[in-house]
mmCIF file of C-alpha atoms in Angstrom:
data_model
loop_
_atom_site.group_PDB
_atom_site.id
_atom_site.type_symbol
_atom_site.label_atom_id
_atom_site.label_comp_id
_atom_site.label_asym_id
_atom_site.label_seq_id
_atom_site.Cartn_x
_atom_site.Cartn_y
_atom_site.Cartn_z
ATOM 1 C CA MET A 1 -33.605 1.551 -6.786
ATOM 2 C CA ARG A 2 -35.506 3.650 -4.269
ATOM 3 C CA SER A 3 -34.367 7.238 -3.871
ATOM 4 C CA ILE A 4 -33.664 8.585 -0.402
ATOM 5 C CA TRP A 5 -33.476 12.306 -1.248
ATOM 6 C CA ASN A 6 -34.773 14.571 -4.010
ATOM 7 C CA GLY A 7 -33.180 17.861 -4.931
ATOM 8 C CA ALA A 8 -30.993 19.488 -7.568
ATOM 9 C CA ILE A 9 -27.354 19.972 -8.508
ATOM 10 C CA SER A 10 -26.393 23.623 -8.658
ATOM 11 C CA PHE A 11 -23.777 23.973 -11.426
ATOM 12 C CA GLY A 12 -23.289 27.735 -11.730
ATOM 13 C CA LEU A 13 -26.607 29.016 -13.058
ATOM 14 C CA VAL A 14 -27.510 25.520 -14.272
ATOM 15 C CA SER A 15 -29.889 23.512 -12.078
ATOM 16 C CA ILE A 16 -30.090 19.734 -12.585
ATOM 17 C CA PRO A 17 -32.999 17.940 -10.850
ATOM 18 C CA ILE A 18 -31.690 14.681 -9.381
ATOM 19 C CA LYS A 19 -32.621 11.802 -7.101
ATOM 20 C CA LEU A 20 -30.170 10.444 -4.526
ATOM 21 C CA VAL A 21 -29.826 6.653 -4.442
ATOM 22 C CA ASN A 22 -27.653 4.550 -2.137
ATOM 23 C CA ALA A 23 -24.712 3.128 -4.107
ATOM 24 C CA THR A 24 -23.737 0.537 -1.487
ATOM 25 C CA GLU A 25 -25.492 -2.064 0.629
ATOM 26 C CA SER A 26 -24.454 -4.092 3.617
ATOM 27 C CA HIS A 27 -24.366 -7.895 3.365
ATOM 28 C CA SER A 28 -23.342 -8.462 6.964
ATOM 29 C CA ILE A 29 -25.421 -11.019 8.880
ATOM 30 C CA SER A 30 -27.362 -9.518 11.769
ATOM 31 C CA PHE A 31 -28.211 -11.407 14.957
ATOM 32 C CA ARG A 32 -30.950 -10.949 17.519
ATOM 33 C CA GLN A 33 -30.420 -10.939 21.249
ATOM 34 C CA ILE A 34 -32.060 -13.894 22.987
ATOM 35 C CA HIS A 35 -32.543 -15.201 26.492
ATOM 36 C CA LEU A 36 -30.088 -18.071 26.942
ATOM 37 C CA GLY A 37 -32.401 -19.851 29.360
ATOM 38 C CA ASP A 38 -35.375 -20.347 27.059
ATOM 39 C CA GLY A 39 -34.336 -18.799 23.723
ATOM 40 C CA GLY A 40 -36.845 -15.977 23.975
ATOM 41 C CA ARG A 41 -36.036 -12.798 22.042
ATOM 42 C CA ILE A 42 -34.877 -9.733 23.939
ATOM 43 C CA ARG A 43 -36.497 -6.501 22.721
ATOM 44 C CA TYR A 44 -35.797 -2.899 23.597
ATOM 45 C CA ARG A 45 -38.737 -0.753 24.502
ATOM 46 C CA LYS A 46 -38.637 3.043 24.408
ATOM 47 C CA VAL A 47 -39.934 4.248 27.716
ATOM 48 C CA CYS A 48 -40.386 7.819 28.920
ATOM 49 C CA GLU A 49 -38.319 8.544 32.016
ATOM 50 C CA LEU A 50 -41.006 10.815 33.499
ATOM 51 C CA ASP A 51 -44.101 8.612 33.409
ATOM 52 C CA GLY A 52 -42.526 5.189 32.788
ATOM 53 C CA GLU A 53 -44.855 4.557 29.832
ATOM 54 C CA GLU A 54 -43.747 3.002 26.534
ATOM 55 C CA VAL A 55 -43.780 5.630 23.749
ATOM 56 C CA PRO A 56 -44.773 4.772 20.125
ATOM 57 C CA ALA A 57 -42.524 5.921 17.257
ATOM 58 C CA GLY A 58 -44.977 8.615 16.128
ATOM 59 C CA GLU A 59 -44.620 10.434 19.448
ATOM 60 C CA ILE A 60 -40.830 10.490 19.493
ATOM 61 C CA GLY A 61 -39.034 13.686 18.481
ATOM 62 C CA LYS A 62 -35.588 15.272 18.763
ATOM 63 C CA GLY A 63 -34.050 17.352 21.507
ATOM 64 C CA TYR A 64 -30.675 18.826 22.425
ATOM 65 C CA GLU A 65 -29.324 18.032 25.885
ATOM 66 C CA GLU A 66 -27.473 20.843 27.628
ATOM 67 C CA ALA A 67 -24.706 20.471 30.164
ATOM 68 C CA ASP A 68 -27.119 20.624 33.118
ATOM 69 C CA GLY A 69 -29.256 17.806 31.682
ATOM 70 C CA SER A 70 -32.138 19.935 30.491
ATOM 71 C CA ILE A 71 -33.566 19.144 27.047
ATOM 72 C CA ILE A 72 -34.303 21.746 24.346
ATOM 73 C CA PRO A 73 -36.877 20.367 21.844
ATOM 74 C CA ILE A 74 -35.871 20.684 18.157
ATOM 75 C CA THR A 75 -38.498 20.040 15.472
ATOM 76 C CA ASP A 76 -38.130 19.291 11.784
ATOM 77 C CA GLU A 77 -39.798 22.631 11.065
ATOM 78 C CA ASP A 78 -37.101 24.413 13.054
ATOM 79 C CA LEU A 79 -34.383 22.792 10.958
ATOM 80 C CA ALA A 80 -36.228 23.407 7.687
ATOM 81 C CA GLN A 81 -36.433 27.148 8.382
ATOM 82 C CA LEU A 82 -32.668 27.525 8.791
ATOM 83 C CA PRO A 83 -31.112 29.714 6.049
ATOM 84 C CA ILE A 84 -29.062 26.935 4.455
ATOM 85 C CA ALA A 85 -28.664 27.113 0.676
ATOM 86 C CA THR A 86 -27.936 23.396 0.515
ATOM 87 C CA ALA A 87 -31.170 22.246 2.162
ATOM 88 C CA LYS A 88 -32.385 20.759 -1.120
ATOM 89 C CA THR A 89 -29.405 21.504 -3.336
ATOM 90 C CA ILE A 90 -26.044 19.882 -4.032
ATOM 91 C CA GLU A 91 -24.042 23.066 -4.551
ATOM 92 C CA ILE A 92 -20.808 22.586 -6.520
ATOM 93 C CA VAL A 93 -18.122 24.927 -5.148
ATOM 94 C CA SER A 94 -14.994 23.868 -7.073
ATOM 95 C CA PHE A 95 -13.307 21.303 -9.325
ATOM 96 C CA VAL A 96 -10.038 19.664 -8.246
ATOM 97 C CA PRO A 97 -7.804 16.733 -9.360
ATOM 98 C CA ALA A 98 -8.964 13.461 -7.854
ATOM 99 C CA ASP A 99 -5.588 12.773 -6.190
ATOM 100 C CA GLU A 100 -6.055 15.843 -3.980
ATOM 101 C CA ILE A 101 -8.814 14.060 -2.037
ATOM 102 C CA ASP A 102 -7.506 12.230 1.009
ATOM 103 C CA PRO A 103 -9.026 8.706 1.130
ATOM 104 C CA LEU A 104 -9.442 9.188 4.889
ATOM 105 C CA GLN A 105 -12.222 11.660 4.103
ATOM 106 C CA MET A 106 -14.289 9.123 2.121
ATOM 107 C CA ASP A 107 -17.675 8.318 3.630
ATOM 108 C CA ALA A 108 -20.925 6.921 2.187
ATOM 109 C CA ALA A 109 -21.396 6.637 -1.590
ATOM 110 C CA TYR A 110 -24.473 7.563 -3.628
ATOM 111 C CA TYR A 111 -25.633 7.534 -7.249
ATOM 112 C CA LEU A 112 -27.146 10.718 -8.645
ATOM 113 C CA ALA A 113 -29.978 9.938 -11.073
ATOM 114 C CA ALA A 114 -31.502 12.487 -13.447
ATOM 115 C CA ASN A 115 -34.985 13.323 -12.196
ATOM 116 C CA GLY A 116 -37.200 13.693 -15.270
ATOM 117 C CA PRO A 117 -36.670 14.255 -19.013
ATOM 118 C CA THR A 118 -35.683 17.911 -18.582
ATOM 119 C CA ALA A 119 -32.725 16.861 -16.432
ATOM 120 C CA ALA A 120 -31.194 14.568 -19.071
ATOM 121 C CA LYS A 121 -29.384 17.275 -21.063
ATOM 122 C CA PRO A 122 -27.753 19.228 -18.191
ATOM 123 C CA TYR A 123 -26.980 15.927 -16.414
ATOM 124 C CA THR A 124 -25.145 14.632 -19.490
ATOM 125 C CA LEU A 125 -23.346 17.962 -19.880
ATOM 126 C CA LEU A 126 -21.976 17.829 -16.336
ATOM 127 C CA ARG A 127 -21.001 14.164 -16.728
ATOM 128 C CA GLU A 128 -19.067 14.752 -19.965
ATOM 129 C CA ALA A 129 -17.409 17.895 -18.554
ATOM 130 C CA LEU A 130 -16.154 15.871 -15.582
ATOM 131 C CA LYS A 131 -14.846 13.164 -17.920
ATOM 132 C CA ARG A 132 -12.980 15.570 -20.167
ATOM 133 C CA SER A 133 -11.470 17.620 -17.359
ATOM 134 C CA ARG A 134 -10.366 14.507 -15.447
ATOM 135 C CA ARG A 135 -11.365 16.299 -12.276
ATOM 136 C CA VAL A 136 -13.896 15.781 -9.517
ATOM 137 C CA ALA A 137 -16.426 18.298 -8.234
ATOM 138 C CA ILE A 138 -16.458 19.370 -4.585
ATOM 139 C CA ALA A 139 -19.947 20.187 -3.343
ATOM 140 C CA LYS A 140 -21.971 20.947 -0.237
ATOM 141 C CA TYR A 141 -25.337 19.373 0.532
ATOM 142 C CA ALA A 142 -27.667 18.854 3.490
ATOM 143 C CA LEU A 143 -28.859 15.387 4.483
ATOM 144 C CA ARG A 144 -30.444 14.019 7.662
ATOM 145 C CA GLY A 145 -30.343 17.286 9.532
ATOM 146 C CA ARG A 146 -26.798 18.414 8.840
ATOM 147 C CA GLU A 147 -24.717 20.001 6.105
ATOM 148 C CA ARG A 148 -22.183 17.699 4.521
ATOM 149 C CA LEU A 149 -19.282 17.772 2.080
ATOM 150 C CA GLY A 150 -19.314 15.660 -1.081
ATOM 151 C CA MET A 151 -17.242 14.703 -4.099
ATOM 152 C CA LEU A 152 -18.852 14.094 -7.508
ATOM 153 C CA ARG A 153 -17.174 11.833 -10.049
ATOM 154 C CA VAL A 154 -18.162 9.741 -13.052
ATOM 155 C CA VAL A 155 -18.712 5.975 -12.746
ATOM 156 C CA ASP A 156 -19.474 4.428 -16.144
ATOM 157 C CA ASP A 157 -22.306 6.669 -17.409
ATOM 158 C CA VAL A 158 -23.505 7.793 -13.990
ATOM 159 C CA ILE A 159 -22.506 10.646 -11.694
ATOM 160 C CA ALA A 160 -21.631 9.263 -8.276
ATOM 161 C CA MET A 161 -21.250 11.273 -5.085
ATOM 162 C CA HIS A 162 -19.049 10.317 -2.167
ATOM 163 C CA GLY A 163 -19.827 11.883 1.158
ATOM 164 C CA LEU A 164 -16.687 13.425 2.629
ATOM 165 C CA LEU A 165 -15.779 14.116 6.207
ATOM 166 C CA TRP A 166 -14.971 17.724 6.985
ATOM 167 C CA PRO A 167 -11.213 18.359 7.282
ATOM 168 C CA ASP A 168 -11.493 19.032 11.033
ATOM 169 C CA GLU A 169 -13.083 15.579 11.488
ATOM 170 C CA ILE A 170 -9.851 13.810 10.499
ATOM 171 C CA ARG A 171 -7.784 13.057 13.573
ATOM 172 C CA VAL A 172 -4.038 13.668 13.650
ATOM 173 C CA PRO A 173 -2.196 10.290 13.978
ATOM 174 C CA GLU A 174 -0.295 11.195 17.137
ATOM 175 C CA GLY A 175 1.391 8.291 18.907
ATOM 176 C CA VAL A 176 0.416 5.814 16.204
ATOM 177 C CA ALA A 177 3.756 5.373 14.399
ATOM 178 C CA PRO A 178 6.413 3.073 15.951
ATOM 179 C CA GLU A 179 8.455 4.809 18.601
ATOM 180 C CA GLY A 180 12.209 5.158 18.204
ATOM 181 C CA LYS A 181 14.344 4.916 15.104
ATOM 182 C CA VAL A 182 13.849 1.734 13.084
ATOM 183 C CA SER A 183 16.319 0.904 10.312
ATOM 184 C CA VAL A 184 15.445 -1.251 7.315
ATOM 185 C CA ARG A 185 18.167 -2.908 5.253
ATOM 186 C CA GLU A 186 18.317 -2.796 1.487
ATOM 187 C CA ALA A 187 18.137 -6.610 1.333
ATOM 188 C CA GLU A 188 14.876 -6.545 3.288
ATOM 189 C CA LEU A 189 13.431 -3.923 0.941
ATOM 190 C CA ASP A 190 14.506 -6.041 -2.040
ATOM 191 C CA LEU A 191 12.657 -9.054 -0.642
ATOM 192 C CA ALA A 192 9.593 -6.927 0.103
ATOM 193 C CA ASP A 193 9.662 -5.720 -3.520
ATOM 194 C CA ALA A 194 9.970 -9.320 -4.710
ATOM 195 C CA LEU A 195 6.950 -10.322 -2.591
ATOM 196 C CA MET A 196 4.893 -7.408 -3.972
ATOM 197 C CA ALA A 197 5.842 -8.351 -7.538
ATOM 198 C CA THR A 198 4.940 -12.008 -6.895
ATOM 199 C CA LEU A 199 1.538 -11.203 -5.389
ATOM 200 C CA GLY A 200 0.853 -8.877 -8.317
ATOM 201 C CA GLU A 201 -2.648 -7.543 -8.923
ATOM 202 C CA VAL A 202 -6.085 -9.005 -8.278
ATOM 203 C CA GLU A 203 -9.517 -8.623 -9.812
ATOM 204 C CA MET A 204 -11.556 -6.809 -7.174
ATOM 205 C CA ALA A 205 -14.719 -8.596 -8.314
ATOM 206 C CA SER A 206 -13.129 -11.943 -7.392
ATOM 207 C CA LEU A 207 -12.785 -11.029 -3.695
ATOM 208 C CA THR A 208 -15.516 -12.471 -1.454
ATOM 209 C CA ASP A 209 -16.451 -12.346 2.223
ATOM 210 C CA GLU A 210 -15.389 -15.850 3.265
ATOM 211 C CA TYR A 211 -16.370 -15.284 6.892
ATOM 212 C CA ARG A 212 -19.951 -14.394 5.931
ATOM 213 C CA GLU A 213 -20.143 -17.478 3.690
ATOM 214 C CA ALA A 214 -18.943 -19.674 6.569
ATOM 215 C CA VAL A 215 -21.555 -18.167 8.921
ATOM 216 C CA GLU A 216 -24.323 -18.764 6.357
ATOM 217 C CA ALA A 217 -23.202 -22.379 5.917
ATOM 218 C CA MET A 218 -23.207 -22.877 9.691
ATOM 219 C CA ILE A 219 -26.733 -21.437 9.992
ATOM 220 C CA THR A 220 -27.973 -23.696 7.186
ATOM 221 C CA ALA A 221 -26.374 -26.768 8.780
ATOM 222 C CA LYS A 222 -27.875 -25.933 12.193
ATOM 223 C CA SER A 223 -31.340 -25.445 10.721
ATOM 224 C CA GLU A 224 -31.095 -28.878 9.079
ATOM 225 C CA GLY A 225 -29.720 -30.501 12.234
ATOM 226 C CA ALA A 226 -26.497 -31.596 10.561
ATOM 227 C CA PHE A 227 -24.023 -29.155 12.103
ATOM 228 C CA GLU A 228 -20.677 -30.495 13.271
ATOM 229 C CA PRO A 229 -18.231 -28.125 14.931
ATOM 230 C CA PRO A 230 -15.040 -27.864 12.842
ATOM 231 C CA ALA A 231 -11.732 -28.931 14.310
ATOM 232 C CA GLN A 232 -10.110 -25.923 15.918
ATOM 233 C CA ALA A 233 -6.606 -25.101 14.807
ATOM 234 C CA GLU A 234 -4.057 -24.257 17.455
ATOM 235 C CA ALA A 235 -3.930 -20.504 17.760
ATOM 236 C CA GLU A 236 -0.462 -19.039 17.806
ATOM 237 C CA PRO A 237 0.187 -16.550 20.596
ATOM 238 C CA ALA A 238 -0.108 -13.001 19.334
ATOM 239 C CA GLY A 239 2.338 -10.287 20.249
ATOM 240 C CA GLY A 240 5.821 -10.428 21.682
ATOM 241 C CA LYS A 241 7.024 -12.977 19.137
ATOM 242 C CA VAL A 242 10.474 -12.329 17.703
ATOM 243 C CA ILE A 243 10.688 -13.370 14.058
ATOM 244 C CA ASP A 244 13.443 -13.542 11.493
ATOM 245 C CA LEU A 245 12.213 -10.901 9.067
ATOM 246 C CA MET A 246 14.387 -12.052 6.177
ATOM 247 C CA ALA A 247 13.283 -15.669 6.577
ATOM 248 C CA ALA A 248 9.633 -14.602 6.836
ATOM 249 C CA LEU A 249 9.903 -12.561 3.636
ATOM 250 C CA GLU A 250 11.633 -15.377 1.750
ATOM 251 C CA ASN A 251 9.018 -17.907 2.887
ATOM 252 C CA SER A 252 6.252 -15.488 1.891
ATOM 253 C CA VAL A 253 7.664 -15.151 -1.626
ATOM 254 C CA ARG A 254 7.931 -18.955 -1.940
ATOM 255 C CA ALA A 255 4.365 -19.426 -0.704
ATOM 256 C CA ALA A 256 3.051 -16.777 -3.096
ATOM 257 C CA LYS A 257 4.826 -18.388 -6.034
ATOM 258 C CA ALA A 258 3.549 -21.830 -5.044
ATOM 259 C CA SER A 259 -0.043 -20.577 -4.766
ATOM 260 C CA ARG A 260 0.171 -19.173 -8.301
ATOM 261 C CA GLY A 261 1.806 -22.327 -9.656
ATOM 262 C CA GLU A 262 4.876 -20.418 -10.768
ATOM 263 C CA ALA A 263 7.350 -22.496 -8.793
ATOM 264 C CA GLY A 264 7.529 -25.112 -6.092
ATOM 265 C CA PRO A 265 7.634 -24.177 -2.411
ATOM 266 C CA GLU A 266 11.352 -24.860 -2.349
ATOM 267 C CA ALA A 267 12.041 -22.561 -5.289
ATOM 268 C CA GLU A 268 14.933 -20.217 -4.982
ATOM 269 C CA VAL A 269 13.992 -16.647 -4.088
ATOM 270 C CA THR A 270 15.698 -13.996 -6.182
ATOM 271 C CA PRO A 271 15.266 -10.562 -4.613
ATOM 272 C CA ILE A 272 14.754 -7.561 -6.861
ATOM 273 C CA ARG A 273 17.963 -5.602 -6.995
ATOM 274 C CA ARG A 274 17.567 -1.851 -7.058
ATOM 275 C CA LYS A 275 21.066 -1.025 -8.320
ATOM 276 C CA ALA A 276 23.854 -3.098 -9.816
ATOM 277 C CA ALA A 277 26.678 -3.727 -7.379
ATOM 278 C CA ALA A 278 29.806 -1.685 -8.010
ATOM 279 C CA PRO A 279 32.611 -3.794 -9.605
ATOM 280 C CA LYS A 280 35.353 -4.775 -7.212
ATOM 281 C CA THR A 281 38.814 -3.357 -7.876
ATOM 282 C CA ALA A 282 41.734 -5.703 -8.483
ATOM 283 C CA ALA A 283 43.669 -4.513 -5.442
ATOM 284 C CA ALA A 284 41.316 -3.547 -2.619
ATOM 285 C CA ALA A 285 42.607 -1.382 0.169
ATOM 286 C CA PRO A 286 43.327 -3.353 3.361
ATOM 287 C CA LYS A 287 40.658 -3.161 6.018
ATOM 288 C CA SER A 288 41.560 -1.431 9.204
ATOM 289 C CA VAL A 289 41.361 -4.141 11.877
ATOM 290 C CA GLY A 290 43.186 -3.358 15.033
ATOM 291 C CA GLY A 291 45.049 -0.417 13.504
ATOM 292 C CA LYS A 292 48.751 -1.293 13.880
ATOM 293 C CA LYS A 293 48.433 -4.993 13.063
ATOM 294 C CA SER A 294 46.822 -4.298 9.749
ATOM 295 C CA THR A 295 49.367 -1.570 8.934
ATOM 296 C CA ALA A 296 52.271 -3.811 9.931
ATOM 297 C CA ALA A 297 50.937 -6.653 7.813
ATOM 298 C CA THR A 298 50.585 -4.289 4.907
ATOM 299 C CA LYS A 299 54.137 -3.024 5.344
ATOM 300 C CA LYS A 300 55.411 -6.587 5.656
ATOM 301 C CA THR A 301 53.652 -7.591 2.472
ATOM 302 C CA ALA A 302 54.944 -4.513 0.691
ATOM 303 C CA ALA A 303 58.485 -5.180 1.928
ATOM 304 C CA SER A 304 58.288 -8.787 0.825
ATOM 305 C CA GLY A 305 57.107 -7.675 -2.571
ATOM 306 C CA THR A 306 59.939 -5.120 -2.726
ATOM 307 C CA LYS A 307 62.528 -7.767 -1.838
ATOM 308 C CA LYS A 308 61.230 -10.137 -4.486
ATOM 309 C CA THR A 309 61.308 -7.359 -7.053
ATOM 310 C CA ALA A 310 64.846 -6.381 -6.058
ATOM 311 C CA SER A 311 65.977 -10.018 -6.175
ATOM 312 C CA ALA A 312 64.489 -10.447 -9.607
ATOM 313 C CA LYS A 313 66.185 -7.260 -10.792
ATOM 314 C CA SER A 314 69.527 -8.428 -9.319
ATOM 315 C CA THR A 315 69.285 -11.811 -11.027
ATOM 316 C CA SER A 316 68.416 -10.160 -14.299
ATOM 317 C CA ALA A 317 71.346 -7.760 -13.947
ATOM 318 C CA ARG A 318 73.784 -10.620 -13.182
ATOM 319 C CA SER A 319 72.599 -12.554 -16.177
ATOM 320 C CA THR A 320 73.007 -9.509 -18.373
ATOM 321 C CA THR A 321 76.532 -8.894 -16.989
ATOM 322 C CA ALA A 322 77.558 -12.509 -17.545
ATOM 323 C CA ARG A 323 76.318 -12.377 -21.090
ATOM 324 C CA SER A 324 78.191 -9.132 -21.683
ATOM 325 C CA THR A 325 81.417 -10.548 -20.193
ATOM 326 C CA ALA A 326 81.187 -13.706 -22.264
ATOM 327 C CA SER A 327 80.607 -11.637 -25.369
ATOM 328 C CA LYS A 328 83.614 -9.452 -24.616
ATOM 329 C CA SER A 329 85.811 -12.517 -23.915
ATOM 330 C CA THR A 330 84.797 -14.129 -27.181
ATOM 331 C CA ALA A 331 85.500 -10.920 -29.021
ATOM 332 C CA LYS A 332 88.993 -10.669 -27.440
ATOM 333 C CA SER A 333 89.830 -14.283 -28.286
ATOM 334 C CA THR A 334 88.764 -13.772 -31.857
ATOM 335 C CA SER A 335 90.850 -10.610 -32.084
ATOM 336 C CA LYS A 336 93.961 -12.329 -30.673
ATOM 337 C CA ALA A 337 93.647 -15.249 -33.068
ATOM 338 C CA ALA A 338 93.371 -12.894 -36.003
ATOM 339 C CA SER A 339 96.416 -10.919 -34.844
ATOM 340 C CA ALA A 340 98.503 -14.093 -34.419
ATOM 341 C CA LYS A 341 97.688 -15.202 -37.940
ATOM 342 C CA LYS A 342 98.724 -11.838 -39.322
ATOM 343 C CA THR A 343 102.030 -11.935 -37.377
ATOM 344 C CA ALA A 344 102.787 -15.463 -38.534
ATOM 345 C CA ALA A 345 102.078 -14.555 -42.117
ATOM 346 C CA ALA A 346 104.331 -11.497 -41.881
ATOM 347 C CA THR A 347 107.329 -13.291 -40.332
ATOM 348 C CA LYS A 348 107.302 -16.224 -42.680
ATOM 349 C CA LYS A 349 110.064 -15.723 -45.314
ATOM 350 C CA PRO A 350 109.868 -17.264 -48.760
ATOM 351 C CA ALA A 351 112.359 -20.171 -49.584
ATOM 352 C CA PRO A 352 115.497 -19.241 -51.729
ATOM 353 C CA ARG A 353 115.279 -20.136 -55.384
ATOM 354 C CA LYS A 354 117.865 -22.671 -56.835
ATOM 355 C CA GLN A 355 120.129 -21.418 -59.698
ATOM 356 C CA ALA A 356 119.926 -23.407 -62.893
ATOM 357 C CA SER A 357 123.240 -25.164 -63.935
ATOM 358 C CA ALA A 358 124.973 -24.063 -67.103
#
């Protein structure tokens, strides 16, 4: 890979000669502007405003425009003479945990390659130190006429550098969040969790730019004269559409399961429950509906229950009394019969004995 910048990493008193290589590349398809009438290409020509002549690239320089429209010429020599320590140096200023870097600050990515055999040892030292510390290095460097902020981290066996935006270049998200208070129900969160669990993870390498592939196929078909416009699907109106959020979430979970072959599209959706529901008590307190009606109904029910309890107690008491009375009556009858027998036995006199004859 071709390097775009040569310099050194300043790691304390250690200097590591490196080459800067682009770590990313754009695969987007570029188009040319043409004249619709005859298909001729439209080109931009750089013309001087003073003499109206086209200017070649070798005669074009830089200049700063002031508020009144006047131009102050700025040469590369002027910029090179500025007292900037990072003109040809990536100066490491600190080491921080990776999660302290806001992803909003991420910019272009580069690979840092060791420049020459003498750079191999200090390069490897810095790489292994970054690995063991599980931190990233924050550095300053100058590129394309300006000083920039960067983050160094290890990718496989290479040190990579991400250009970072300066903190004051990150805009505050004022007026971006939804206005007013929006409430989300627990059931909706449960379904959202279920959808996230169903979608799961994906291999990043498996993701492709389907739009670019479709454009390339269209260009190939047009060049071969076999292009047929695809049938256009009816576009649904965007914005202002009221949806049933719960139904949309449930259908999304079903569709995700069907796409993974886990269940049919009509499969039952079981939301993820965050907490087990509290067990219901045997006798729940009556709900307050209309105040007096509910209280009256409660009193009526309580009174009815009290009457039934009292009736049951009364019946039980009567039964006990009857049993006690019958027992006493039986005992009295038995006692009288025994007394009568004793009296009869006591009053009965023995028969007189007959005297024997001489």
